[in-house]
XYZ file of C-alpha atoms in Angstrom:
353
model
C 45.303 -138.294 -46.136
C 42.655 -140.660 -47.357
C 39.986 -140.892 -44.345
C 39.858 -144.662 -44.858
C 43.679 -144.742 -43.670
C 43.673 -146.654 -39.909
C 44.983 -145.104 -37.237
C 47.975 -147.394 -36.960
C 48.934 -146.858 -40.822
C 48.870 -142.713 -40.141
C 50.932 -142.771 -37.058
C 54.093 -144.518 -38.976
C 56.473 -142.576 -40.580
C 57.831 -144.165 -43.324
C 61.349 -145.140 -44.676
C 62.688 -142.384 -46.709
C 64.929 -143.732 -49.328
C 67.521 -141.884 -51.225
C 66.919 -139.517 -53.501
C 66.653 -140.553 -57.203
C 66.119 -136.918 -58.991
C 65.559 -136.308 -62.576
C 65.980 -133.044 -62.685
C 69.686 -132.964 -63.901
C 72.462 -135.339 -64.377
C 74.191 -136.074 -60.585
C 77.244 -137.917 -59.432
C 75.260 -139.896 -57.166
C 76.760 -140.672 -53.413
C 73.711 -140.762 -51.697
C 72.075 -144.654 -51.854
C 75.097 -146.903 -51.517
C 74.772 -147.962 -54.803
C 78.433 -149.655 -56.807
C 79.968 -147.262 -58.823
C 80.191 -150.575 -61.190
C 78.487 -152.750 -63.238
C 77.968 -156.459 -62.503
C 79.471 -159.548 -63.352
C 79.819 -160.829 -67.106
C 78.622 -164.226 -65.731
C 75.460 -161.862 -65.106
C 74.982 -159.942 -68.153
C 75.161 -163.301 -70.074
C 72.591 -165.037 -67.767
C 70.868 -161.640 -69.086
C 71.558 -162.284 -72.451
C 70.661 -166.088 -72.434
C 67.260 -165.054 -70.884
C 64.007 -166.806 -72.831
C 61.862 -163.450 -72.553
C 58.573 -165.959 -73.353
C 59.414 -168.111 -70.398
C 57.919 -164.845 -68.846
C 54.486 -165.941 -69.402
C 54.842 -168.875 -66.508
C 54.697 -168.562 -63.071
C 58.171 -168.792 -61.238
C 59.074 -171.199 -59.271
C 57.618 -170.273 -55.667
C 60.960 -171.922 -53.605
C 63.412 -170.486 -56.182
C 65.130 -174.160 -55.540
C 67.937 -173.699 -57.926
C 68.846 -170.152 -56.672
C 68.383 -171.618 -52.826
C 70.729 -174.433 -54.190
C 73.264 -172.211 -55.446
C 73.347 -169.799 -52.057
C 74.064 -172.931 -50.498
C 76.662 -173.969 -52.276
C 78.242 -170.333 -51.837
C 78.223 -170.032 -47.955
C 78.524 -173.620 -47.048
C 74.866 -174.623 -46.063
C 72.278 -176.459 -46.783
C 69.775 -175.526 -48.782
C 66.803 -175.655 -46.405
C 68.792 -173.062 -44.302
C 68.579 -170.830 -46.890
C 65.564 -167.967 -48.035
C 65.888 -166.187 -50.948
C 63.851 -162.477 -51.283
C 63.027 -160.081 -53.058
C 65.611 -158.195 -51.422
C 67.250 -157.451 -48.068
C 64.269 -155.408 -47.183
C 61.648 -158.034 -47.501
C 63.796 -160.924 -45.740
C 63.577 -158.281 -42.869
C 59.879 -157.810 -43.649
C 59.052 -161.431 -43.056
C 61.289 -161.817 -39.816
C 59.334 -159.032 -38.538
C 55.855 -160.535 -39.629
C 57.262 -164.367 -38.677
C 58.736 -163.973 -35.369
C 57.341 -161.604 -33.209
C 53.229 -161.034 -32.156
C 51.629 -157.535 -31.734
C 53.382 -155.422 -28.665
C 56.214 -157.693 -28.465
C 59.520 -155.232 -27.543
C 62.406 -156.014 -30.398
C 66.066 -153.785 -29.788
C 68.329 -152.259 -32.062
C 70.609 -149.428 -31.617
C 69.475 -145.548 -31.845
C 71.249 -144.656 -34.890
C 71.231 -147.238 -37.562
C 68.821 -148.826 -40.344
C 65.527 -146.323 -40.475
C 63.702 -149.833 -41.635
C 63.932 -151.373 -38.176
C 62.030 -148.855 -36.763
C 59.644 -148.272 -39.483
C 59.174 -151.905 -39.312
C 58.411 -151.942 -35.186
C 55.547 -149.074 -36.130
C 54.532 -151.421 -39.346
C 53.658 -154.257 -37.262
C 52.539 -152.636 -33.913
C 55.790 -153.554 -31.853
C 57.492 -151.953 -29.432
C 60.638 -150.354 -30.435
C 63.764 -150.515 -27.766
C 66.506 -148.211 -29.368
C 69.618 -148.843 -27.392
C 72.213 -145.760 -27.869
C 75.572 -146.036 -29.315
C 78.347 -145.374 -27.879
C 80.071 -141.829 -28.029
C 82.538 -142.638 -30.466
C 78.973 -144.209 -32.547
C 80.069 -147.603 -31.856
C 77.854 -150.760 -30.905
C 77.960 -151.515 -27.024
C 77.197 -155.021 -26.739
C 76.606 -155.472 -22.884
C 74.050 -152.743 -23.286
C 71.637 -155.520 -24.653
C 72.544 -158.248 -21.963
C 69.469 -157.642 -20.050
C 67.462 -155.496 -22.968
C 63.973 -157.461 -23.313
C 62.842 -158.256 -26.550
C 64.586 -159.589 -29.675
C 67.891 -157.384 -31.492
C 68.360 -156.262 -34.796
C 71.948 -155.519 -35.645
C 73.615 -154.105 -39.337
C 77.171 -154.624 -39.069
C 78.856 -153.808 -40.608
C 76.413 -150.358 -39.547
C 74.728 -148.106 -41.350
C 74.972 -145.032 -41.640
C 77.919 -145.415 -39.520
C 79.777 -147.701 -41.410
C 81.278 -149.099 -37.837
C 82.319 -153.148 -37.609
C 81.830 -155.490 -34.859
C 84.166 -158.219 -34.519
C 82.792 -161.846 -34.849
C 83.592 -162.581 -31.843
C 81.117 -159.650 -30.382
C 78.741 -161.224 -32.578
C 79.350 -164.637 -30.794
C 79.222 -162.403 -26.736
C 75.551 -161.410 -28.293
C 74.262 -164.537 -29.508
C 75.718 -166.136 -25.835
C 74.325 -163.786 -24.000
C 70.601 -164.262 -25.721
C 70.256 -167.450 -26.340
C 66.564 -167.165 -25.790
C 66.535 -164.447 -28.327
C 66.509 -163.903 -31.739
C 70.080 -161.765 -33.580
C 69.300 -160.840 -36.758
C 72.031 -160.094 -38.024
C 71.975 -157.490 -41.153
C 75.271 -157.666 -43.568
C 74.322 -155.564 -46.720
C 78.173 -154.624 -46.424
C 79.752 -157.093 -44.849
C 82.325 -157.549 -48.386
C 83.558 -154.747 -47.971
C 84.815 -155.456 -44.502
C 87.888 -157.494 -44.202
C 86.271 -159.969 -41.711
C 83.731 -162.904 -43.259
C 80.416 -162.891 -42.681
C 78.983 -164.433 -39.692
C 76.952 -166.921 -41.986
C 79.628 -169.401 -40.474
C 77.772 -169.397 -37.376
C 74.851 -170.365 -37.940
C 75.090 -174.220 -37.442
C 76.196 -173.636 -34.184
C 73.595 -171.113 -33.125
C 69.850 -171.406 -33.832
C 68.762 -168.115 -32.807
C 71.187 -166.267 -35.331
C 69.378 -164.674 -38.902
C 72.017 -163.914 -41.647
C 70.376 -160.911 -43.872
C 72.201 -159.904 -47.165
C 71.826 -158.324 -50.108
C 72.771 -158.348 -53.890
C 72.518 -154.883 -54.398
C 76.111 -153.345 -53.461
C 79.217 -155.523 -53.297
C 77.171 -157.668 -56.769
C 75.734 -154.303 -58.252
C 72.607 -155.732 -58.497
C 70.234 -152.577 -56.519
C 67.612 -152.472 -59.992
C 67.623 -156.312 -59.859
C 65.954 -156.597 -55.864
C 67.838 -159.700 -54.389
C 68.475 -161.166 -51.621
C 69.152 -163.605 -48.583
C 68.128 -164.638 -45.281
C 70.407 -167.540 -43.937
C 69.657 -169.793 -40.140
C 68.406 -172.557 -38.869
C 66.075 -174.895 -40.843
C 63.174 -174.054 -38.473
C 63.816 -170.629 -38.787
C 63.804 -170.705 -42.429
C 60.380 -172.237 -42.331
C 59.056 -169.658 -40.076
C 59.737 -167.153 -43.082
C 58.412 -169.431 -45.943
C 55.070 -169.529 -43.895
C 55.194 -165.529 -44.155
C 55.889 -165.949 -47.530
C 53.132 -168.229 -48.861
C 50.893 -166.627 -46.805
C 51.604 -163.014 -48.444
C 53.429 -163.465 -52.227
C 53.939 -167.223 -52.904
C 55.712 -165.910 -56.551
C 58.329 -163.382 -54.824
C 60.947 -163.432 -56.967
C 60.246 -163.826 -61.276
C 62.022 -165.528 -63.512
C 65.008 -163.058 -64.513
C 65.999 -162.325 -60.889
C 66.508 -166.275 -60.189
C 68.566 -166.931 -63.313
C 70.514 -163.201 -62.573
C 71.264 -164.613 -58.673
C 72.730 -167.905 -59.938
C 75.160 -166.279 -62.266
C 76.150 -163.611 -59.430
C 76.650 -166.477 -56.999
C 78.680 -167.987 -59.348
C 81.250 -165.306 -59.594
C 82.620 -164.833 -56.134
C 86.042 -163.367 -57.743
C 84.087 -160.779 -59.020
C 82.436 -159.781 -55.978
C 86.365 -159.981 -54.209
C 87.806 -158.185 -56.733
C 85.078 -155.011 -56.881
C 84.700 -155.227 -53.133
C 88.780 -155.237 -53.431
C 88.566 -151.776 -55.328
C 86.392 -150.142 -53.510
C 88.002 -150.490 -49.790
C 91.071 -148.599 -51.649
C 89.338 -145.599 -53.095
C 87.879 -145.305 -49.627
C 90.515 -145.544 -47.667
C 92.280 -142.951 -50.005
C 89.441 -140.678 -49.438
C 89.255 -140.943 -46.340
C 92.654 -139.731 -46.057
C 91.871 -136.579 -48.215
C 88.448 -136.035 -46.570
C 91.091 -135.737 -43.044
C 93.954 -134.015 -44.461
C 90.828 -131.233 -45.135
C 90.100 -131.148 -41.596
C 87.235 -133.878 -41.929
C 86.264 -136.122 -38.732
C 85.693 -139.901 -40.721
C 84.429 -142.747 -38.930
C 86.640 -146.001 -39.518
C 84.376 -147.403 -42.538
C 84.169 -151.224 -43.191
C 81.466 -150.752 -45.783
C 81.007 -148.556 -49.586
C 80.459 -145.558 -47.646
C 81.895 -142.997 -45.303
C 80.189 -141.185 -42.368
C 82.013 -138.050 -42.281
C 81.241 -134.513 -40.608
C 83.313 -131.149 -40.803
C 83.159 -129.778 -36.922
C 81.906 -126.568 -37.105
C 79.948 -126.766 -40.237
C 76.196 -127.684 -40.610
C 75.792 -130.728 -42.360
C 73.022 -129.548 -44.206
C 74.436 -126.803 -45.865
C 77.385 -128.734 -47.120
C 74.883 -131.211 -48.605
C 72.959 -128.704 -49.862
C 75.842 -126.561 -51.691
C 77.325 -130.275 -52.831
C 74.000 -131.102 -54.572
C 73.771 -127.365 -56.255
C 77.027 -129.040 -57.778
C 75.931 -131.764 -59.159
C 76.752 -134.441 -56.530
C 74.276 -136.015 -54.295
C 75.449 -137.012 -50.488
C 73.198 -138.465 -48.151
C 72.700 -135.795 -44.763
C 70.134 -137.055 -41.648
C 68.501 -134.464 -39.813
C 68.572 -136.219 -36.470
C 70.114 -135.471 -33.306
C 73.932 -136.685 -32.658
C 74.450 -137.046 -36.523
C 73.064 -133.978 -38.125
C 76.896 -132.441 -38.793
C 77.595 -135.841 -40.276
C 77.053 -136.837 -44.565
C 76.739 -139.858 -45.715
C 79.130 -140.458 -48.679
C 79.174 -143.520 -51.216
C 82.613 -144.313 -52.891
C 82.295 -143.882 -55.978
C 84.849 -144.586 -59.123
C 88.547 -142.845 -58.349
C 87.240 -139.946 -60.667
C 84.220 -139.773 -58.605
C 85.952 -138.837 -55.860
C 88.573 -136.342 -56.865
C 85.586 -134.599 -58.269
C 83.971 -134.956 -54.937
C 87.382 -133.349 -53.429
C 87.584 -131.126 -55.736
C 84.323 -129.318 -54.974
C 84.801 -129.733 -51.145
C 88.150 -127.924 -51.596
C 86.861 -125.457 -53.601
C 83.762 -124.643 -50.759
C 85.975 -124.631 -47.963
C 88.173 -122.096 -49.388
């Protein structure tokens, strides 16, 4: 550790992503990635793409792509912030909206970024504890001080709250800021709650173009609220990377807006192979969370989740496994194609026996 590291900087522990090895070739479960391609529209918005146009400067507001994410949910465009990624939307709402020490909530088991985030920018982190079936209480934030954070659908539980509990929280803190994070809110049958946001200016939208659009390589994505809201993040921005997104990922998010059967249709796909899995993963004796995302949250009672991870990867397939309390039985597992799976099955069967 360098000894010109501050204090604050050593003390956080950061985000560990999934792991991307290179050692051999994997079926990879473990990052929530789609198990597809994306759109045609996209590849020929690739295609089309003037690789000299790469020696200018993007356009700082990304006004076309802003225009076209406006179009898609219904807003207008100055309600809309486009990022370089889910992850940096959050970022900025962190740096934007809250001071040094201010308390911010989200629950106990959920996005690692909210809490590497809190330690980032010196807050103070209020984890509120699910429920015991893992689901989000909301009265448990009625009188919680301090801005919320909530991924619903959630990760890595894959657990839905209904709109209407989205509504009880935004009610019941009006003096607060919900941010609400929706990386896999298509593959819930419910909309998203970007609907709302004309009628409540303390509600964030956050979403992402890297699963239900297959766009994780690309780094894309949203923030949706209230005009002054949107401002408070384009202040964050042109104080920090005016140029956030280049000129590939702007004409890449147009096309993928532009495709919304696409989307429908692989989000459409997916919610079948994992609801058939699901039904395997149970039939072997499998606990499975009800999933409205591209992943399951499944644990085998009586096994250690770490050693079925551990003689899954010695297989060839990558699962995702957290070594924290309440959900270290549990794996993480992104639906992959149908063959995917059955090979996933396959293996399972074949270590249980």
């Amino acid at each position: 550790m360098s000894r010109f590291l501050s204090d604050g900087a050593a003390k956080i522990a950061p985000y560990v992503p999934g792991e991307q090895p290179q050692d051999k070739s994997y079926i990879k479960l473990n990052t929530n990635e789609c198990p597809y391609g994306p759109s045609l529209l996209v590849k020929d918005a690739i295609g089309r793409f003037q690789a000299d146009s790469l020696r200018l400067y993007p356009d700082p507001d990304a006004g076309r792509l802003k225009e076209a994410a406006a179009r898609a949910y219904g807003l207008a465009p100055e309600q809309v912030f486009a990022a370089g990624g889910s992850d940096e939307a959050l970022a900025y709402a962190f740096m934007a909206f809250f001071d040094r020490g201010d308390p911010v909530a989200y629950p106990d088991i959920t996005y690692g970024f909210y809490r590497v985030y809190a330690d980032l920018f010196r807050l103070e982190s209020r984890e509120i504890p699910l429920t015991e079936d893992y689901a989000i209480d909301i009265e448990a934030y009625r009188d919680v001080a301090g801005h919320l954070f909530i991924a619903n659908p959630n990760a890595p539980t894959g657990l839905l709250l209904p709109t209407d509990a989205i509504e009880a929280l935004l009610r019941q803190n009006p003096d607060r800021l919900v941010v609400v994070d929706e990386a896999y809110i298509d593959f819930a049958e419910q909309p998203s709650c970007v609907s709302l946001v004309e009628q409540y200016d303390n509600l964030l939208v956050v979403q992402t173009f890297s699963k239900s659009r297959a766009l994780a390589g690309m780094r894309l994505g949203f923030a949706f609220g209230s005009a002054p809201l949107i401002e408070g993040l384009e202040r964050i921005k042109y104080s920090f990377n005016p140029y956030n997104l280049d000129r590939l990922s702007i004409e890449v998010g147009i096309a993928a807006l532009a495709d919304r059967q696409y989307v429908e249709t692989i989000a459409g796909r997916i919610r079948k192979t994992r609801d058939w899995t699901t039904k395997q993963l149970e039939s072997l004796g499998f606990q499975v969370l009800p999933s409205a995302s591209n992943f399951l949250f499944a644990r085998l009672p009586g096994r250690e989740g770490a050693a079925l991870y551990g003689a899954l990867k010695d297989r060839g397939i990558l699962v995702r496994h957290f070594p924290k309390p309440r959900i270290s039985e549990f794996l993480r597992i992104t639906i992959g194609t149908d063959e995917e799976m059955r090979t996933l099955l396959q293996n399972v069967t074949e270590l249980l026996r």
